[in-house]
Amino acid sequence: MSALKPGSTIGIIGGGQLGRMMAVAAAQLGYRCHIYAPEPVSVAAEVAGAFTQAAYDDVAALERFAAEVDVVTYEFENVAVEPLRALTDKVAVHPSLDALAIAQDRLREKAFVAELGGRTAPWAGVNSLEELEAALTRIGCPAILKTTRFGYDGKGQARIHTPKDAAEAWDTIGRQPAILEGFVRFEREFSVIVARGADGRTVGWDVPDNQHVNGILAHCVVPAGGIVDEQATEARALAETVAEKLGYVGVLTLEFFASADGPVFNEMAPRVHNSGHWTIEGAVTSQFENHIRAVCGLPMGDSRLAARRVTMDNLIGDAADNWDVILADPTAHLHLYGKGAARPGRKMGHVTRLEF
Ligand code: AMP
């Protein structure tokens, strides 16, 4: 792939904060962005040069979009893959739609990673209450039932403590195709974020320790220290193998549990990730810049840590109302996503702090 020259237009599918931060990174490198999203108001479109408001499965609109951009990437993975194939005849799409298809299906991603030697929780695909009950006898309790597709931030999940919980869990997730996972006894959670360039060169960032509240990422610390650092090399090698196998171009995130048996793969995201927001100020080159570099065929920038210690706190719901208090701390880097209403659980911004 020859490099796309600055001045070219990057199409971004999805209109949220990840697209917004990608567009800011793209602007720094002299690219224009064109956002494609169904919502009338997009926080990514507000910082981009062009916006198409259309449904993710509107093939005619996707074709017009493809004609107006030089490359397509995405910031949101819960979109049907088939309509997006209308793009690939006309323009390169990175990461590939094959990678997207695997990452948006919890069964496929587990099978794919297990095949490459990754450790996973015991799991089974279930399509009915009877199959769930049968799988529970094999996997045992406690367990977690998750919709195979379209789950995020702990949504579309139900915990099963005893076999008696099966029917209620099946109802909770909406009686949809699902995966039953054995409960992993983990000490900590972490993620591996790598960026693979079009030339196959892969860089990875320091591995953050990720702390969740109510299923939503709340806090990241880098370096993670302890068991996470001990398991980071193995986890990063797995992420690089996954990227290599997929011929991946762009930023790829794998989430892990640090368990007594070693790193247990949980899920992957074919995109920049909330647990990498700290890289904007905390690394020499951010995940957003390296993603833009990768999809444009440019060399990867240095991903090393730029401080002794970096923390990132998500501002969820009305936590963003404290923006003035946060700004009173001169070491805090405040990011607000420009979203209107602060609903509970909604990611409104984040704060990164560097220690030297
Ligand atoms: P996920 O949407 O798969 O990232 O799951 C959301 C959160 O639920 C994770 O960050 C974990 O804290 C927890 N979780 C998910 N799967 C498991 C599992 N198999 N064992 C233990 N905890 C889990």
Short mmCIF file of C-alpha atoms and ligand atoms in Angstrom, two decimals:
data_model
loop_
_atom_site.label_atom_id
_atom_site.label_comp_id
_atom_site.label_asym_id
_atom_site.label_seq_id
_atom_site.Cartn_x
_atom_site.Cartn_y
_atom_site.Cartn_z
CA MET A 1 0.00 0.00 0.00
CA SER A 2 1.42 3.38 -0.93
CA ALA A 3 1.02 6.10 1.66
CA LEU A 4 -1.94 8.43 1.47
CA LYS A 5 -0.68 11.96 1.25
CA PRO A 6 -1.63 14.53 3.88
CA GLY A 7 -4.62 16.42 2.49
CA SER A 8 -6.38 13.14 1.69
CA THR A 9 -9.72 12.32 3.29
CA ILE A 10 -10.18 9.59 5.88
CA GLY A 11 -13.70 8.19 6.18
CA ILE A 12 -14.66 7.17 9.72
CA ILE A 13 -17.64 4.94 10.37
CA GLY A 14 -19.13 5.87 13.74
CA GLY A 15 -19.66 9.28 15.25
CA GLY A 16 -18.64 9.01 18.93
CA GLN A 17 -15.71 10.12 21.03
CA LEU A 18 -13.28 7.60 19.54
CA GLY A 19 -13.96 9.09 16.10
CA ARG A 20 -13.59 12.56 17.56
CA MET A 21 -10.14 11.76 18.97
CA MET A 22 -9.14 10.03 15.70
CA ALA A 23 -10.21 13.10 13.73
CA VAL A 24 -8.16 15.38 15.98
CA ALA A 25 -5.09 13.16 15.44
CA ALA A 26 -5.77 13.09 11.69
CA ALA A 27 -6.06 16.87 11.58
CA GLN A 28 -2.66 17.20 13.24
CA LEU A 29 -1.17 15.19 10.37
CA GLY A 30 -2.96 17.29 7.75
CA TYR A 31 -5.76 14.88 6.82
CA ARG A 32 -9.44 15.67 6.48
CA CYS A 33 -12.04 13.39 8.03
CA HIS A 34 -15.52 12.52 6.85
CA ILE A 35 -17.72 10.96 9.53
CA TYR A 36 -20.48 8.47 8.68
CA ALA A 37 -23.02 7.87 11.45
CA PRO A 38 -26.78 7.51 11.81
CA GLU A 39 -27.26 10.00 14.64
CA PRO A 40 -28.18 13.58 13.71
CA VAL A 41 -25.62 14.95 16.15
CA SER A 42 -22.13 13.47 16.21
CA VAL A 43 -19.33 14.57 18.51
CA ALA A 44 -16.88 13.31 15.88
CA ALA A 45 -18.56 15.27 13.07
CA GLU A 46 -18.17 18.44 15.12
CA VAL A 47 -14.38 18.26 14.65
CA ALA A 48 -14.41 16.82 11.10
CA GLY A 49 -14.70 18.40 7.67
CA ALA A 50 -17.67 16.40 6.42
CA PHE A 51 -20.53 14.36 7.83
CA THR A 52 -22.89 11.86 6.26
CA GLN A 53 -25.87 11.10 8.43
CA ALA A 54 -27.19 7.76 7.22
CA ALA A 55 -27.95 4.29 8.53
CA TYR A 56 -25.08 1.79 8.78
CA ASP A 57 -26.89 -0.51 6.35
CA ASP A 58 -27.79 2.14 3.75
CA VAL A 59 -25.80 0.75 0.83
CA ALA A 60 -26.46 3.70 -1.49
CA ALA A 61 -25.25 6.16 1.15
CA LEU A 62 -22.21 3.99 1.87
CA GLU A 63 -21.34 3.96 -1.84
CA ARG A 64 -21.57 7.75 -2.05
CA PHE A 65 -19.41 7.98 1.09
CA ALA A 66 -16.82 5.63 -0.45
CA ALA A 67 -16.62 7.85 -3.52
CA GLU A 68 -15.77 10.86 -1.36
CA VAL A 69 -13.02 9.41 0.82
CA ASP A 70 -9.55 7.93 0.21
CA VAL A 71 -9.61 5.28 2.93
CA VAL A 72 -12.19 4.06 5.43
CA THR A 73 -11.74 3.11 9.05
CA TYR A 74 -14.18 2.72 11.93
CA GLU A 75 -14.49 3.66 15.56
CA PHE A 76 -17.51 1.51 16.38
CA GLU A 77 -17.75 -2.21 15.80
CA ASN A 78 -21.40 -2.96 16.38
CA VAL A 79 -22.35 -2.53 12.74
CA ALA A 80 -23.48 -5.19 10.30
CA VAL A 81 -20.51 -6.22 8.14
CA GLU A 82 -22.39 -7.20 4.97
CA PRO A 83 -23.55 -3.69 3.94
CA LEU A 84 -20.02 -2.40 4.52
CA ARG A 85 -18.81 -4.72 1.76
CA ALA A 86 -20.28 -2.07 -0.59
CA LEU A 87 -17.26 0.03 0.39
CA THR A 88 -14.49 -2.43 -0.31
CA ASP A 89 -14.79 -2.41 -4.12
CA LYS A 90 -14.20 1.32 -4.13
CA VAL A 91 -11.86 2.08 -1.29
CA ALA A 92 -9.54 0.35 1.20
CA VAL A 93 -11.09 -0.40 4.59
CA HIS A 94 -8.74 -0.78 7.59
CA PRO A 95 -8.87 -2.79 9.78
CA SER A 96 -10.29 -5.38 7.37
CA LEU A 97 -13.93 -6.40 7.47
CA ASP A 98 -12.78 -9.94 8.23
CA ALA A 99 -11.15 -8.69 11.42
CA LEU A 100 -14.33 -6.77 12.22
CA ALA A 101 -16.50 -9.85 11.66
CA ILE A 102 -14.39 -11.93 14.05
CA ALA A 103 -14.16 -9.26 16.74
CA GLN A 104 -17.89 -8.56 16.83
CA ASP A 105 -18.78 -12.17 17.52
CA ARG A 106 -17.76 -13.45 20.95
CA LEU A 107 -17.81 -17.08 19.79
CA ARG A 108 -15.66 -16.43 16.75
CA GLU A 109 -13.13 -14.29 18.61
CA LYS A 110 -12.72 -16.87 21.38
CA ALA A 111 -12.29 -19.70 18.87
CA PHE A 112 -9.85 -17.65 16.80
CA VAL A 113 -7.69 -16.69 19.76
CA ALA A 114 -7.81 -20.19 21.29
CA GLU A 115 -6.64 -21.61 17.96
CA LEU A 116 -3.62 -19.31 18.14
CA GLY A 117 -2.74 -20.65 21.58
CA GLY A 118 -4.49 -18.06 23.75
CA ARG A 119 -5.92 -19.07 27.13
CA THR A 120 -9.67 -18.46 27.48
CA ALA A 121 -12.39 -19.16 30.03
CA PRO A 122 -14.24 -22.42 29.30
CA TRP A 123 -17.09 -21.45 26.96
CA ALA A 124 -19.99 -22.78 24.93
CA GLY A 125 -22.34 -21.28 22.37
CA VAL A 126 -26.00 -21.46 23.44
CA ASN A 127 -29.13 -20.80 21.38
CA SER A 128 -31.90 -21.87 23.76
CA LEU A 129 -32.63 -22.33 27.46
CA GLU A 130 -32.15 -26.09 27.03
CA GLU A 131 -28.71 -25.55 25.52
CA LEU A 132 -27.87 -23.13 28.33
CA GLU A 133 -28.84 -25.70 30.97
CA ALA A 134 -26.80 -28.38 29.23
CA ALA A 135 -23.78 -26.05 28.93
CA LEU A 136 -24.06 -25.17 32.64
CA THR A 137 -23.69 -28.80 33.61
CA ARG A 138 -20.43 -28.92 31.65
CA ILE A 139 -19.00 -25.51 32.59
CA GLY A 140 -20.38 -25.26 36.11
CA CYS A 141 -21.24 -22.24 38.26
CA PRO A 142 -20.53 -19.42 38.67
CA ALA A 143 -20.71 -18.49 35.00
CA ILE A 144 -21.53 -15.50 32.81
CA LEU A 145 -23.98 -15.49 29.94
CA LYS A 146 -23.26 -12.89 27.25
CA THR A 147 -24.99 -12.11 23.98
CA THR A 148 -22.73 -13.27 21.17
CA ARG A 149 -23.00 -9.93 19.43
CA PHE A 150 -23.56 -6.28 20.16
CA GLY A 151 -22.67 -6.26 23.86
CA TYR A 152 -20.52 -3.52 25.36
CA ASP A 153 -19.66 -2.05 28.77
CA GLY A 154 -21.16 -5.08 30.52
CA LYS A 155 -24.48 -4.76 28.64
CA GLY A 156 -26.14 -7.93 27.33
CA GLN A 157 -24.72 -10.00 30.20
CA ALA A 158 -26.09 -11.97 33.12
CA ARG A 159 -24.28 -13.73 35.94
CA ILE A 160 -25.35 -17.22 36.86
CA HIS A 161 -24.59 -18.20 40.44
CA THR A 162 -26.57 -21.45 40.61
CA PRO A 163 -28.23 -23.58 37.90
CA LYS A 164 -31.58 -22.16 39.11
CA ASP A 165 -30.58 -18.74 37.68
CA ALA A 166 -30.51 -20.08 34.11
CA ALA A 167 -34.05 -19.11 33.03
CA GLU A 168 -33.78 -15.63 34.48
CA ALA A 169 -30.37 -15.08 32.84
CA TRP A 170 -31.74 -16.27 29.50
CA ASP A 171 -34.58 -13.72 29.81
CA THR A 172 -32.21 -10.95 30.95
CA ILE A 173 -30.13 -11.17 27.80
CA GLY A 174 -33.26 -11.20 25.63
CA ARG A 175 -33.18 -14.89 24.61
CA GLN A 176 -30.58 -14.20 21.96
CA PRO A 177 -27.71 -16.33 20.64
CA ALA A 178 -25.20 -16.25 23.45
CA ILE A 179 -21.96 -17.52 24.88
CA LEU A 180 -21.74 -19.08 28.32
CA GLU A 181 -18.38 -18.47 29.97
CA GLY A 182 -17.00 -20.01 33.11
CA PHE A 183 -16.21 -17.38 35.71
CA VAL A 184 -12.50 -16.54 35.70
CA ARG A 185 -10.99 -15.95 39.13
CA PHE A 186 -8.75 -13.07 38.25
CA GLU A 187 -6.62 -10.73 40.27
CA ARG A 188 -6.65 -7.80 37.89
CA GLU A 189 -7.79 -6.80 34.42
CA PHE A 190 -5.58 -5.34 31.72
CA SER A 191 -5.49 -4.68 28.02
CA VAL A 192 -2.90 -4.95 25.29
CA ILE A 193 -3.07 -2.31 22.59
CA VAL A 194 -0.94 -2.72 19.49
CA ALA A 195 -0.75 -0.83 16.22
CA ARG A 196 0.23 -2.68 13.06
CA GLY A 197 1.31 -0.66 10.07
CA ALA A 198 0.63 -1.52 6.46
CA ASP A 199 4.24 -2.75 6.25
CA GLY A 200 3.55 -5.28 9.04
CA ARG A 201 5.61 -3.43 11.62
CA THR A 202 3.86 -3.61 14.97
CA VAL A 203 4.30 -1.41 18.00
CA GLY A 204 2.67 -1.91 21.39
CA TRP A 205 2.04 0.41 24.32
CA ASP A 206 2.73 -0.24 27.97
CA VAL A 207 -0.03 -2.37 29.39
CA PRO A 208 -2.52 -0.54 31.64
CA ASP A 209 -4.17 -1.98 34.72
CA ASN A 210 -7.89 -1.43 34.07
CA GLN A 211 -10.38 -0.95 36.87
CA HIS A 212 -14.09 -1.17 36.09
CA VAL A 213 -17.09 0.11 38.02
CA ASN A 214 -20.50 -1.33 37.13
CA GLY A 215 -18.99 -3.02 34.06
CA ILE A 216 -17.62 0.28 32.70
CA LEU A 217 -13.94 1.17 32.57
CA ALA A 218 -13.30 3.75 35.28
CA HIS A 219 -9.54 4.00 35.83
CA CYS A 220 -6.28 2.98 34.12
CA VAL A 221 -2.78 2.98 35.61
CA VAL A 222 0.45 2.64 33.66
CA PRO A 223 2.78 0.95 34.42
CA ALA A 224 0.44 -1.60 35.90
CA GLY A 225 3.07 -3.33 38.06
CA GLY A 226 2.74 -6.69 39.79
CA ILE A 227 1.04 -9.63 38.15
CA VAL A 228 -0.06 -7.57 35.12
CA ASP A 229 3.50 -6.67 34.22
CA GLU A 230 4.51 -10.31 34.74
CA GLN A 231 1.87 -11.42 32.24
CA ALA A 232 2.20 -8.56 29.76
CA THR A 233 4.88 -10.15 27.58
CA GLU A 234 2.84 -13.29 26.96
CA ALA A 235 -0.34 -11.27 26.34
CA ARG A 236 1.42 -8.89 23.97
CA ALA A 237 2.88 -11.79 22.00
CA LEU A 238 -0.65 -13.16 21.59
CA ALA A 239 -1.95 -9.78 20.40
CA GLU A 240 0.86 -9.56 17.87
CA THR A 241 0.10 -13.06 16.62
CA VAL A 242 -3.58 -12.16 16.25
CA ALA A 243 -2.69 -8.99 14.33
CA GLU A 244 -0.26 -10.88 12.11
CA LYS A 245 -2.72 -13.70 11.37
CA LEU A 246 -5.40 -11.17 10.38
CA GLY A 247 -2.99 -9.13 8.24
CA TYR A 248 -4.28 -6.36 10.46
CA VAL A 249 -3.75 -2.67 9.72
CA GLY A 250 -4.56 -0.22 12.51
CA VAL A 251 -4.93 -0.35 16.28
CA LEU A 252 -6.07 -3.61 17.85
CA THR A 253 -7.01 -4.12 21.50
CA LEU A 254 -7.15 -7.37 23.43
CA GLU A 255 -8.56 -7.46 26.97
CA PHE A 256 -7.24 -9.93 29.52
CA PHE A 257 -7.77 -11.18 33.03
CA ALA A 258 -4.58 -11.65 35.06
CA SER A 259 -5.22 -15.02 36.73
CA ALA A 260 -3.04 -17.37 38.75
CA ASP A 261 -2.77 -19.55 35.59
CA GLY A 262 -1.57 -16.68 33.42
CA PRO A 263 -3.27 -14.15 31.16
CA VAL A 264 -6.80 -15.19 30.17
CA PHE A 265 -8.09 -13.57 26.97
CA ASN A 266 -11.53 -11.99 27.40
CA GLU A 267 -12.33 -10.08 24.23
CA MET A 268 -10.87 -8.02 21.43
CA ALA A 269 -11.81 -4.72 19.85
CA PRO A 270 -10.73 -3.95 16.27
CA ARG A 271 -10.13 -0.33 17.11
CA VAL A 272 -8.67 2.26 19.41
CA HIS A 273 -9.81 1.64 22.96
CA ASN A 274 -10.83 3.52 26.07
CA SER A 275 -7.98 1.87 27.99
CA GLY A 276 -5.58 3.59 25.56
CA HIS A 277 -6.77 7.16 26.07
CA TRP A 278 -3.85 7.76 28.40
CA THR A 279 -1.53 7.47 25.36
CA ILE A 280 -2.57 10.94 24.10
CA GLU A 281 -0.28 12.64 26.62
CA GLY A 282 1.27 9.59 28.28
CA ALA A 283 3.04 8.02 25.30
CA VAL A 284 5.39 9.46 22.69
CA THR A 285 2.77 8.64 20.02
CA SER A 286 -0.87 8.10 20.89
CA GLN A 287 -3.07 5.20 19.86
CA PHE A 288 -5.10 7.66 17.77
CA GLU A 289 -2.11 8.99 15.86
CA ASN A 290 -0.72 5.52 15.20
CA HIS A 291 -4.12 4.33 14.04
CA ILE A 292 -4.29 7.20 11.54
CA ARG A 293 -0.69 6.54 10.50
CA ALA A 294 -1.46 2.84 9.97
CA VAL A 295 -4.60 3.32 7.88
CA CYS A 296 -2.80 5.94 5.78
CA GLY A 297 0.20 3.66 5.17
CA LEU A 298 2.62 5.80 7.19
CA PRO A 299 5.33 4.44 9.51
CA MET A 300 4.38 3.79 13.13
CA GLY A 301 5.43 6.34 15.73
CA ASP A 302 7.27 5.51 18.94
CA SER A 303 4.83 4.06 21.48
CA ARG A 304 7.01 4.37 24.56
CA LEU A 305 5.77 5.79 27.84
CA ALA A 306 6.43 9.54 28.12
CA ALA A 307 6.28 9.76 31.93
CA ARG A 308 7.18 7.66 34.96
CA ARG A 309 3.54 6.95 35.73
CA VAL A 310 0.29 7.80 33.96
CA THR A 311 -3.29 7.53 35.21
CA MET A 312 -6.52 7.98 33.30
CA ASP A 313 -9.93 8.48 34.87
CA ASN A 314 -13.10 8.31 32.85
CA LEU A 315 -15.64 11.03 33.50
CA ILE A 316 -18.89 9.15 33.55
CA GLY A 317 -22.29 10.81 33.85
CA ASP A 318 -22.24 13.96 35.93
CA ALA A 319 -18.54 13.51 36.90
CA ALA A 320 -17.79 15.78 33.94
CA ASP A 321 -19.60 18.64 35.70
CA ASN A 322 -16.44 18.96 37.83
CA TRP A 323 -14.47 20.22 34.85
CA ASP A 324 -13.55 23.44 36.68
CA VAL A 325 -12.20 21.55 39.70
CA ILE A 326 -10.21 19.26 37.41
CA LEU A 327 -8.73 22.20 35.52
CA ALA A 328 -7.64 23.79 38.79
CA ASP A 329 -5.08 20.95 38.98
CA PRO A 330 -2.39 22.07 36.53
CA THR A 331 -1.17 18.48 36.00
CA ALA A 332 -4.57 17.24 34.79
CA HIS A 333 -5.19 16.91 31.07
CA LEU A 334 -8.94 17.26 30.63
CA HIS A 335 -10.74 15.81 27.62
CA LEU A 336 -14.44 16.51 27.20
CA TYR A 337 -16.27 14.84 24.35
CA GLY A 338 -18.83 17.61 23.79
CA LYS A 339 -21.80 15.37 24.49
CA GLY A 340 -25.00 17.12 25.50
CA ALA A 341 -26.81 15.32 28.29
CA ALA A 342 -24.85 13.58 31.06
CA ARG A 343 -26.88 10.39 31.48
CA PRO A 344 -25.76 7.89 34.15
CA GLY A 345 -23.18 5.52 32.66
CA ARG A 346 -22.47 7.78 29.67
CA LYS A 347 -18.81 8.47 28.96
CA MET A 348 -18.56 12.27 28.90
CA GLY A 349 -14.80 12.73 28.99
CA HIS A 350 -11.60 11.62 30.68
CA VAL A 351 -8.68 13.06 32.63
CA THR A 352 -5.07 11.99 32.23
CA ARG A 353 -2.38 12.77 34.79
CA LEU A 354 1.35 12.30 34.26
CA GLU A 355 3.91 11.85 37.04
CA PHE A 356 7.57 12.48 36.33
P1 AMP B 1 -16.91 -7.88 28.84
O1 AMP B 1 -18.08 -7.14 28.25
O2 AMP B 1 -16.71 -9.23 28.27
O3 AMP B 1 -15.66 -7.03 28.82
O4 AMP B 1 -17.24 -8.07 30.40
C1 AMP B 1 -17.43 -6.98 31.29
C2 AMP B 1 -16.79 -7.28 32.63
O5 AMP B 1 -17.38 -8.43 33.25
C3 AMP B 1 -15.30 -7.63 32.54
O6 AMP B 1 -14.51 -6.47 32.50
C4 AMP B 1 -15.09 -8.45 33.81
O7 AMP B 1 -14.95 -7.62 34.92
C5 AMP B 1 -16.40 -9.22 33.90
N1 AMP B 1 -16.29 -10.53 33.21
C6 AMP B 1 -16.57 -10.76 31.92
N2 AMP B 1 -16.37 -12.06 31.60
C7 AMP B 1 -15.92 -12.67 32.72
C8 AMP B 1 -15.52 -14.02 33.04
N3 AMP B 1 -15.57 -15.01 32.13
N4 AMP B 1 -15.10 -14.26 34.29
C9 AMP B 1 -15.07 -13.27 35.23
N5 AMP B 1 -15.45 -11.99 35.00
C10 AMP B 1 -15.87 -11.68 33.76
#
